[in-house]
Each structure stands twice: as C-alpha cells, then as structure tokens.
Short mmCIF file of C-alpha atoms in Angstrom, two decimals:
data_model
loop_
_atom_site.label_atom_id
_atom_site.label_comp_id
_atom_site.label_asym_id
_atom_site.label_seq_id
_atom_site.Cartn_x
_atom_site.Cartn_y
_atom_site.Cartn_z
CA MET A 140 26.09 21.35 -20.65
CA ASP A 141 23.61 21.63 -23.97
CA GLU A 142 20.76 18.66 -24.34
CA ARG A 143 23.62 16.74 -27.18
CA GLN A 144 26.06 16.97 -24.91
CA GLY A 145 24.24 15.71 -21.93
CA LYS A 146 22.70 12.88 -24.35
CA ASP A 147 26.35 12.04 -25.31
CA ALA A 148 27.44 11.50 -21.82
CA LEU A 149 24.64 9.10 -20.74
CA GLY A 150 25.82 6.67 -23.86
CA ASP A 151 23.11 5.33 -25.92
CA ILE A 152 20.02 5.81 -23.79
CA GLY A 153 16.84 4.42 -24.43
CA PHE A 154 13.46 5.81 -23.82
CA GLY A 155 10.93 2.70 -24.24
CA ASP A 156 10.77 3.56 -27.85
CA ARG A 157 13.32 1.27 -29.00
CA PRO A 158 13.68 -2.68 -29.01
CA ARG A 159 15.42 -4.32 -26.05
CA ALA A 160 19.36 -4.62 -26.52
CA THR A 161 20.94 -7.85 -27.40
CA TYR A 162 21.97 -8.34 -23.78
CA ALA A 163 18.51 -7.96 -22.19
CA SER A 164 16.54 -10.65 -20.98
CA ASP A 165 13.98 -11.65 -23.85
CA PRO A 166 10.87 -12.80 -22.24
CA ALA A 167 10.01 -14.82 -25.19
CA ARG A 168 13.17 -16.81 -24.35
CA SER A 169 12.65 -17.53 -20.87
CA ARG A 170 13.82 -20.18 -18.82
CA GLY A 171 10.46 -20.83 -18.05
CA ARG A 172 8.83 -22.15 -14.53
CA LEU A 173 9.00 -24.99 -12.60
CA PHE A 174 5.58 -26.01 -12.74
CA ASP A 175 4.73 -25.50 -16.82
CA GLU A 176 1.83 -23.17 -17.24
CA PRO A 177 -0.30 -22.20 -20.24
CA GLU A 178 1.45 -18.76 -21.61
CA SER A 179 -1.00 -15.49 -21.25
CA PRO A 180 -2.08 -14.29 -24.51
CA THR A 181 -2.02 -10.94 -22.97
CA ARG A 182 0.83 -10.66 -20.97
CA THR A 183 4.90 -11.81 -21.39
CA PRO A 184 5.97 -14.00 -18.54
CA PHE A 185 7.82 -10.92 -16.73
CA GLN A 186 4.71 -9.17 -16.80
CA ARG A 187 2.77 -12.11 -15.06
CA ASP A 188 5.45 -12.43 -12.58
CA ARG A 189 5.14 -8.35 -12.00
CA ASP A 190 1.43 -8.97 -11.59
CA ARG A 191 1.98 -11.95 -9.47
CA ILE A 192 4.00 -9.97 -6.73
CA ILE A 193 1.53 -7.31 -6.70
CA HIS A 194 -1.39 -9.65 -5.94
CA SER A 195 0.28 -11.28 -3.34
CA THR A 196 -0.32 -11.10 0.44
CA ALA A 197 3.50 -10.61 1.09
CA PHE A 198 3.18 -7.32 -0.74
CA ARG A 199 0.48 -5.90 0.95
CA ARG A 200 1.93 -6.97 4.68
CA LEU A 201 5.05 -4.73 3.33
CA LYS A 202 2.43 -1.84 4.14
CA HIS A 203 2.95 -1.74 7.72
CA LYS A 204 6.99 -3.14 8.08
CA THR A 205 9.15 -1.15 9.26
CA GLN A 206 12.07 0.62 7.24
CA VAL A 207 14.00 2.65 9.38
CA PHE A 208 11.20 4.19 11.58
CA VAL A 209 9.06 1.73 13.23
CA ALA A 210 5.62 1.73 11.22
CA HIS A 211 3.58 3.32 13.50
CA GLU A 212 5.48 6.31 14.43
CA GLY A 213 4.30 8.27 11.71
CA ASP A 214 2.37 8.45 8.35
CA HIS A 215 5.05 10.01 6.52
CA TYR A 216 7.69 7.88 7.07
CA ARG A 217 8.74 4.98 4.69
CA THR A 218 8.05 1.66 5.22
CA ARG A 219 8.89 -1.40 3.36
CA LEU A 220 5.94 -0.86 0.40
CA THR A 221 6.22 2.55 0.22
CA HIS A 222 10.35 1.57 -0.22
CA SER A 223 9.62 -1.06 -2.44
CA ILE A 224 7.58 1.20 -5.35
CA GLU A 225 10.16 3.74 -4.81
CA VAL A 226 13.04 1.20 -6.13
CA ALA A 227 10.59 -0.39 -8.74
CA GLN A 228 10.56 3.13 -10.00
CA ILE A 229 14.20 4.15 -9.87
CA ALA A 230 14.72 -0.08 -11.31
CA ARG A 231 12.01 1.04 -14.01
CA ALA A 232 13.89 3.80 -15.20
CA LEU A 233 17.47 2.41 -15.12
CA ALA A 234 16.28 -0.62 -17.45
CA ARG A 235 14.50 1.58 -19.45
CA ALA A 236 17.81 4.08 -20.34
CA LEU A 237 19.55 0.71 -20.77
CA ARG A 238 17.27 -1.09 -23.05
CA GLY A 239 16.55 -3.94 -20.60
CA ASP A 240 13.29 -5.43 -19.86
CA GLU A 241 11.53 -3.01 -18.00
CA ASP A 242 9.17 -5.27 -16.56
CA LEU A 243 11.61 -8.04 -15.03
CA ALA A 244 13.42 -5.21 -13.33
CA GLU A 245 10.39 -4.09 -11.66
CA ALA A 246 9.36 -7.55 -10.79
CA VAL A 247 12.89 -7.95 -9.16
CA ALA A 248 12.84 -4.19 -7.13
CA LEU A 249 8.68 -4.92 -5.84
CA VAL A 250 10.21 -8.85 -4.56
CA HIS A 251 13.45 -8.02 -3.28
CA ASP A 252 12.46 -7.29 0.32
CA PHE A 253 9.49 -10.18 1.01
CA GLY A 254 11.34 -11.91 3.50
CA HIS A 255 12.03 -8.99 5.67
CA THR A 256 10.85 -9.31 9.17
CA PRO A 257 8.77 -7.07 11.00
CA PHE A 258 10.91 -4.15 12.85
CA GLY A 259 13.34 -4.09 9.82
CA HIS A 260 17.02 -5.43 10.25
CA THR A 261 16.53 -5.25 13.92
CA GLY A 262 13.76 -8.19 13.79
CA GLU A 263 16.33 -9.93 11.05
CA ASP A 264 18.98 -9.93 13.42
CA ALA A 265 16.97 -11.08 16.68
CA LEU A 266 15.44 -14.03 14.09
CA ASN A 267 18.91 -14.99 12.69
CA GLU A 268 20.31 -15.19 16.84
CA LYS A 269 17.41 -17.68 17.84
CA MET A 270 17.83 -19.63 14.71
CA ALA A 271 21.44 -20.14 15.08
CA ALA A 272 21.35 -23.85 16.02
CA TRP A 273 18.97 -24.22 12.84
CA GLY A 274 20.96 -22.61 9.96
CA GLY A 275 20.28 -18.75 10.80
CA PHE A 276 17.79 -16.94 9.35
CA ASP A 277 18.52 -14.60 6.18
CA HIS A 278 16.11 -12.19 4.91
CA ASN A 279 16.82 -12.87 0.97
CA ALA A 280 16.34 -16.94 1.71
CA GLN A 281 13.12 -15.99 3.68
CA SER A 282 12.01 -14.07 0.27
CA LEU A 283 12.83 -17.32 -1.76
CA ARG A 284 10.73 -19.31 0.48
CA VAL A 285 7.76 -16.73 0.61
CA VAL A 286 7.57 -17.32 -3.62
CA THR A 287 8.33 -20.38 -4.07
CA ARG A 288 6.44 -22.13 -0.82
CA LEU A 289 4.54 -20.13 1.70
CA GLU A 290 2.44 -18.00 -0.44
CA ARG A 291 -0.56 -20.00 -1.04
CA ARG A 292 -2.85 -18.60 -3.84
CA TYR A 293 -3.17 -21.14 -6.75
CA ALA A 294 -4.84 -24.82 -7.07
CA GLU A 295 -1.88 -26.66 -8.41
CA PHE A 296 1.24 -25.42 -6.75
CA ASP A 297 2.73 -23.89 -3.84
CA GLY A 298 4.48 -20.36 -4.47
CA LEU A 299 3.92 -17.59 -6.78
CA ASN A 300 5.77 -20.41 -9.96
CA LEU A 301 7.43 -17.07 -10.91
CA THR A 302 9.90 -17.66 -14.07
CA TRP A 303 13.50 -18.31 -13.69
CA GLU A 304 14.44 -15.14 -14.16
CA THR A 305 12.82 -13.18 -11.52
CA LEU A 306 13.74 -15.95 -9.19
CA GLU A 307 17.69 -15.34 -10.26
CA GLY A 308 17.20 -11.79 -10.12
CA LEU A 309 15.83 -12.64 -6.58
CA VAL A 310 18.10 -14.41 -5.12
CA LYS A 311 21.79 -12.71 -7.06
CA HIS A 312 20.91 -9.10 -7.43
CA ASN A 313 23.71 -8.63 -5.33
CA GLY A 314 26.23 -10.82 -6.89
CA PRO A 315 26.89 -14.62 -6.94
CA LEU A 316 26.66 -16.59 -4.08
CA THR A 317 29.22 -19.28 -4.20
CA ASP A 318 32.13 -19.76 -6.20
CA ALA A 319 32.75 -22.56 -9.26
CA SER A 320 33.18 -25.16 -6.61
CA GLY A 321 30.09 -24.19 -4.96
CA LYS A 322 31.51 -22.84 -2.00
CA GLY A 323 29.53 -19.90 -0.36
CA LEU A 324 31.50 -16.45 -1.64
CA LYS A 325 30.11 -14.77 2.19
CA GLY A 326 30.08 -17.99 4.34
CA PRO A 327 27.37 -20.99 3.62
CA VAL A 328 24.50 -20.64 1.45
CA PRO A 329 21.03 -20.52 3.00
CA GLN A 330 19.63 -23.91 3.01
CA ALA A 331 16.54 -22.67 1.07
CA ILE A 332 18.48 -21.81 -1.51
CA ARG A 333 20.55 -24.33 -1.93
CA ASP A 334 17.48 -26.81 -2.09
CA TYR A 335 15.79 -24.63 -4.45
CA SER A 336 18.71 -24.47 -6.70
CA GLU A 337 18.22 -28.59 -6.77
CA LEU A 338 15.25 -28.27 -8.29
CA GLN A 339 15.83 -25.28 -11.08
CA ASP A 340 19.50 -24.25 -10.89
CA LEU A 341 19.93 -20.88 -10.37
CA GLU A 342 23.68 -21.05 -11.23
CA LEU A 343 24.68 -19.96 -8.15
CA ASP A 344 28.08 -18.81 -9.10
CA ARG A 345 27.15 -16.44 -11.74
CA PHE A 346 25.97 -12.71 -11.83
CA ALA A 347 22.03 -11.88 -12.44
CA GLY A 348 20.70 -10.50 -15.67
CA ILE A 349 21.53 -6.82 -16.08
CA GLU A 350 17.67 -6.12 -15.00
CA ALA A 351 18.45 -7.63 -11.52
CA GLN A 352 21.41 -5.48 -11.27
CA CYS A 353 19.07 -2.06 -12.27
CA ALA A 354 16.92 -3.29 -9.35
CA ALA A 355 20.08 -3.67 -6.90
CA ILE A 356 21.71 -0.33 -7.24
CA ALA A 357 18.00 1.32 -7.56
CA ASP A 358 18.06 -0.05 -3.95
CA ASP A 359 21.08 1.98 -2.84
CA ILE A 360 19.95 4.95 -4.66
CA ALA A 361 16.15 4.91 -3.07
CA TYR A 362 17.46 4.32 0.43
CA ASN A 363 20.48 6.93 0.31
CA ALA A 364 17.86 9.42 -0.56
CA HIS A 365 14.50 8.90 1.61
CA ASP A 366 16.69 7.70 4.74
CA ILE A 367 17.90 11.05 4.65
CA ASP A 368 13.89 12.71 3.74
CA ASP A 369 13.01 10.73 7.08
CA GLY A 370 15.80 11.45 9.26
CA LEU A 371 15.21 15.23 8.68
CA ARG A 372 11.73 14.66 9.28
CA ALA A 373 12.22 12.89 12.66
CA GLY A 374 14.79 15.59 13.76
CA LEU A 375 17.81 13.21 13.77
CA LEU A 376 19.64 14.76 10.99
CA THR A 377 19.95 18.79 10.08
CA LEU A 378 20.42 20.29 6.57
CA ASP A 379 23.90 21.54 8.40
CA MET A 380 24.97 18.23 8.95
CA LEU A 381 24.11 17.23 5.52
CA GLY A 382 26.06 20.03 4.10
CA GLU A 383 29.42 18.86 5.38
CA VAL A 384 29.09 15.46 3.51
CA GLY A 385 30.27 15.48 -0.09
CA LEU A 386 27.55 14.33 -2.17
CA PRO A 387 24.37 16.05 -0.50
CA GLY A 388 26.41 18.92 0.58
CA SER A 389 27.23 19.75 -3.19
CA ILE A 390 23.32 19.58 -4.35
CA LEU A 391 22.93 21.62 -0.93
CA ASN A 392 24.88 24.53 -1.94
CA GLY A 393 23.18 24.42 -5.57
CA VAL A 394 19.92 24.78 -4.30
CA ARG A 395 20.87 27.25 -1.78
CA ALA A 396 22.63 29.49 -4.38
CA LYS A 397 19.38 29.49 -6.71
CA TYR A 398 16.93 29.46 -4.12
CA PRO A 399 18.46 31.48 -1.30
CA GLN A 400 14.78 32.38 0.50
CA LEU A 401 13.57 28.53 0.20
CA ASP A 402 12.75 27.13 3.56
CA ASP A 403 14.27 24.41 4.87
CA VAL A 404 11.25 21.73 3.83
CA ARG A 405 11.43 22.66 0.34
CA THR A 406 15.32 22.83 0.40
CA GLY A 407 15.17 19.22 1.81
CA HIS A 408 12.98 18.02 -0.96
CA GLU A 409 14.85 19.62 -3.71
CA LEU A 410 18.14 17.81 -2.49
CA MET A 411 16.27 14.36 -2.36
CA ARG A 412 14.92 14.75 -5.92
CA ARG A 413 18.29 16.11 -7.47
CA GLN A 414 20.56 13.72 -5.65
CA ILE A 415 18.52 10.87 -7.55
CA THR A 416 18.54 12.34 -10.71
CA LEU A 417 22.59 12.92 -10.52
CA MET A 418 23.02 9.39 -8.84
CA VAL A 419 20.61 7.53 -11.82
CA GLU A 420 22.20 9.54 -14.54
CA ASP A 421 25.74 8.54 -13.41
CA VAL A 422 24.56 4.42 -13.02
CA ILE A 423 23.52 5.10 -16.92
CA ALA A 424 26.74 6.90 -18.22
CA SER A 425 29.21 4.13 -16.10
CA THR A 426 27.27 1.18 -16.74
CA ALA A 427 27.15 2.19 -20.98
CA ALA A 428 30.71 2.67 -20.50
CA ASN A 429 30.75 -0.70 -19.08
CA ILE A 430 28.71 -2.01 -21.65
CA GLU A 431 30.85 -0.61 -24.65
CA ARG A 432 33.96 -1.97 -22.93
CA LEU A 433 32.52 -5.77 -22.57
CA LYS A 434 30.08 -5.56 -25.67
CA PRO A 435 27.88 -8.61 -24.06
CA ASP A 436 25.78 -10.04 -27.06
CA SER A 437 23.27 -11.75 -24.74
CA ALA A 438 21.43 -12.02 -21.21
CA ASP A 439 24.31 -15.04 -20.47
CA ALA A 440 27.32 -13.11 -21.34
CA VAL A 441 26.28 -10.71 -18.65
CA ARG A 442 25.86 -13.27 -16.29
CA ALA A 443 29.61 -14.75 -17.33
CA ALA A 444 31.07 -10.75 -17.21
CA GLY A 445 33.02 -12.25 -14.39
CA GLY A 446 31.43 -8.38 -12.46
CA THR A 447 28.85 -6.27 -12.21
CA LEU A 448 28.29 -4.18 -15.25
CA VAL A 449 25.42 -1.83 -13.52
CA THR A 450 27.71 0.19 -11.33
CA PHE A 451 28.22 3.79 -10.05
CA SER A 452 31.38 5.64 -11.49
CA ALA A 453 34.37 5.72 -9.38
CA SER A 454 33.79 9.05 -7.89
CA MET A 455 30.20 8.41 -7.36
CA ALA A 456 30.64 4.98 -5.58
CA ALA A 457 33.44 6.71 -2.96
CA ALA A 458 30.43 9.52 -2.54
CA GLU A 459 27.95 7.20 -1.87
CA LYS A 460 30.12 5.13 0.16
CA GLU A 461 30.74 8.64 2.48
CA LEU A 462 26.77 9.20 2.42
CA LYS A 463 26.23 5.65 3.71
CA ALA A 464 28.52 6.02 6.57
CA PHE A 465 27.22 9.20 7.63
CA LEU A 466 23.76 7.60 7.24
CA TYR A 467 25.42 4.63 10.01
CA LYS A 468 26.81 7.37 12.29
CA HIS A 469 24.26 9.79 12.40
CA LEU A 470 20.94 7.85 11.74
CA TYR A 471 20.58 4.12 11.52
CA ARG A 472 22.62 4.13 14.85
CA HIS A 473 21.28 7.29 16.69
CA ALA A 474 20.68 6.72 20.33
CA GLU A 475 16.82 7.21 19.94
CA VAL A 476 16.49 4.35 17.02
CA MET A 477 19.12 2.36 18.98
CA ARG A 478 16.65 2.30 21.91
CA VAL A 479 13.54 0.97 19.52
CA ARG A 480 15.48 -1.35 18.20
CA ALA A 481 16.61 -3.14 21.81
CA ASP A 482 13.08 -3.03 22.28
CA ALA A 483 11.92 -4.39 19.29
CA GLU A 484 14.59 -7.33 19.42
CA GLN A 485 13.12 -8.00 23.01
CA ILE A 486 9.66 -8.30 21.21
CA VAL A 487 10.46 -10.79 18.56
CA ARG A 488 13.12 -12.83 20.73
CA GLU A 489 10.24 -13.25 23.25
CA LEU A 490 7.45 -14.17 20.36
CA PHE A 491 10.05 -17.24 18.94
CA ASP A 492 10.49 -18.49 22.44
CA VAL A 493 6.43 -18.74 23.13
CA TYR A 494 5.98 -19.85 19.80
CA PHE A 495 8.94 -22.64 20.00
CA ALA A 496 7.87 -23.67 23.66
CA ASP A 497 4.37 -24.23 22.36
CA PRO A 498 3.27 -24.11 18.76
CA ARG A 499 0.12 -24.19 20.08
CA ALA A 500 0.32 -20.41 20.56
CA MET A 501 0.23 -20.21 16.65
CA PRO A 502 -2.82 -19.80 14.76
CA ASP A 503 -4.53 -22.65 13.04
CA GLY A 504 -2.55 -23.22 9.85
CA TRP A 505 0.34 -22.88 11.65
CA ARG A 506 0.54 -25.06 14.70
CA GLU A 507 -0.46 -28.45 12.98
CA GLY A 508 1.96 -31.06 13.57
CA LEU A 509 4.70 -29.28 15.29
CA ASP A 510 3.81 -30.37 19.23
CA ARG A 511 5.36 -33.64 17.59
CA ALA A 512 8.13 -32.14 15.31
CA GLU A 513 11.89 -31.81 14.89
CA ASP A 514 13.58 -28.87 16.63
CA ARG A 515 14.52 -27.91 13.03
CA ILE A 516 11.20 -28.17 11.47
CA LYS A 517 9.74 -26.35 14.31
CA ALA A 518 12.26 -23.66 14.55
CA ARG A 519 12.00 -22.83 10.74
CA SER A 520 7.94 -23.01 10.77
CA VAL A 521 8.16 -20.50 13.93
CA ALA A 522 10.48 -18.44 11.88
CA ASP A 523 8.28 -18.85 8.64
CA PHE A 524 5.26 -17.39 11.20
CA LEU A 525 7.10 -14.77 12.76
CA ALA A 526 9.28 -13.52 9.63
CA GLY A 527 5.53 -12.82 7.89
CA MET A 528 4.31 -10.68 10.52
CA THR A 529 3.98 -6.82 9.92
CA ASP A 530 4.85 -4.23 13.07
CA THR A 531 1.60 -3.63 14.18
CA TYR A 532 0.59 -7.63 14.10
CA ALA A 533 4.19 -8.62 16.53
CA LEU A 534 3.16 -6.07 18.87
CA LYS A 535 -0.75 -7.34 18.92
CA GLU A 536 0.73 -10.45 19.68
CA HIS A 537 3.29 -9.99 21.86
CA ARG A 538 0.11 -7.97 24.04
CA ARG A 539 -1.70 -10.99 23.54
CA LEU A 540 0.81 -13.30 25.36
CA PHE A 541 2.67 -11.20 27.85
CA ASP A 542 1.73 -8.83 30.51
CA HIS A 543 4.18 -5.73 29.21
CA THR A 544 4.98 -4.94 25.75
CA PRO A 545 7.25 -2.13 24.94
CA ASP A 546 6.21 1.08 23.65
CA LEU A 547 8.24 1.43 20.67
CA SER A 548 6.94 5.33 20.00
#
C-alpha cells in the first residue's frame, strides 16, 4: 500500500495543522463551569481543565495504584498513572486525526481513573460489597466525586470546577447511563452522578462528544497492549501463547518473518507497538466512515447520533473481543494474580470495617463529626477515604491497625 492509498484508507485524517471539524467540541462555545470564573487569557477552557487535572492530588496518587500487578511488585509494571498517560497519548492522537479537540480528549483520558481504589478492580469489588447497603461503590461515580467535591485546592469552591464537557466525558465516555425516561441502562445510576446532574445537567441519556469517545476506545487500545507487555514481563504469558490468538498471532508472524533472529524481549515490544498502530488506524478508518455516513454537523449532533461514532471495524472488534477473553483467562484470572487479589480484598474489607466501627481511626480531616453521623454518611466518608488510598498507604494503614498484613509480593 503506497502513501496515497494509506491516507485514503484512513479518511480525511488530520495532523494538527487544520481547524477542528464542525462536529468537534469547540472550547469557545463550552457550556461552562458550575462556578463562574474569569477565562484564562493564555489557555482554552479545555486546556485549563487538563492542567488542573495534572496538578491535582488525585493525579499524583495514581503513581502508586495498581493496574494489574500490585505497584510494588516491580518498577516496570504499569500503574494507574502510566496507564492514564498512555491512554491520553492515544486519545490525543485519535482526536488529532479526527480533527476533534485534542485537549479535551486528553483531559478526559487523564481523569478517567481518578476514582479507582487501591489494588485496582479488586479493591473496587471489595468496597462495592461493603457499600452494598448504601448504594454500592462505582469508580466512575467516585471519579466525579473527586473532581467535584473531594479535591480541595481552591478558595472559592470544592473540587476542580471542570467544564461541562470534561465532566460529561468523564461520566459518559462509555456511553449513556439512562434511557430517555431516566431509567438506568445498566441498573441504577450511582447517586453521586444523579446528584451532580441535578446541579448541572449532564444529559445522561445521550452519548458523549467525539473527544470522550476517543478517550474511551484509547483506554481499550492501551490496556490490550500494555497488559500483554506486563504479562510477558511477569512470565504469566509467553509469545507462543499469544501466537495462538488472532490479532497478536498475526502480528507475531510478521515480526518473526522479518526479524528471525530477534530476541523475545524485542519481539514483544515490536508486537506491542504494531498492535497499537493497527488498532489506532482501524479506529480512524472506521470512525471516518461513520462520520461520512451520519454527517454530524455539530458536537450536539454527535451526542444525538444514537450510537457511538468512534468504533473499531467489525473485524477488529471481533479480534479485540477474542484478545480480551484470552487476557481474562490467562492473565487476570491467573492463579498467582487471584492469590494476590484475595489478599488485597481482605485488606480493603478489614480497613473498611475498622474505620466504620471507629471513625477516630481515620486521620484529621476525615473523622470529624462521624461519631454522631448516620450510617449512610459515615459509610460514604469511609469509602471516600479508602478509595483515595494508594496501594502503599493501604498496606501501611493495615500494618498500623492489625497484627498481621498479607504479603502481596
């Protein structure tokens, strides 16, 4: 395929040297912030959101939060922070190619995991179980709580006071949460999301803008690649195992044919970067076709399209589904990973029980007034405190409060 044919296959691709498309989110026409602020003379509203996210405490804490492998297991495994940066890089590349607003796509990508607990989805499952009587725990809703209530950096408001578009993207990057009547599409909508939407309507029954959709699919592309990389590094996956899976297998065949003497480590890296490239280019071509078919002429037309515009092709979607099933079976449910998960769940459950029974076990700033509070309020405060912990802090707290703490190494 020559260069011209390649560009034709990818549609009207942008390289950052042309104006945003008509269907992109325009920062000059942002729906604004919950609390009015003077505009910055040097940054668009979406650039300002991105900067606030990067400078937040929650962003720094992602450095010591688990992606798949517990943070202290090795310096080279992904953490929530490195994962978020990789997602942001891919989201920005997609938004640039599709002529969306790159800064908004980056902001949504960087903030999307703020609500994750220590120990990844394991911690979330344990905390959701403990919070079952009070509406459960959802990391997406917790991300919204972090950026609208729990970050306390500004004199005039709690949270980061992000724009409507960034908050909409955070809440709905994986699609609408309700039908037109307000009924939850996947069960009840978390109360934190409903409460905020009463203050600033996030239009929970509509899709998010093109930039948030770029961030959502960038999340899939990033973890499908880097979880393979981490699995190979941990010795839980092998190149021969990956050779039996459609997408990585076809890429491996090409790498080995071109570089028959290449060592396994470099072969794995070639696999990762080529897989990311293939998936990104597939999304660009598929989305360009969706845009050409639907011809949205505004950001609101994207929201009202009735479906996701930023998609894989049918063949890539099938290959990605097969890869996810493989990773679930051989990595996420590997016996060693499950052993660590069980111990991590124990840590989260026991910490919750201690703090709920005696809020004085929590530090200043978290325990005030909770000894007389309703159980609902006390439980939510404990969940906020626990969800904000890093892996290392959760382990430290457990050692402080218990005689024995599981070894997660």
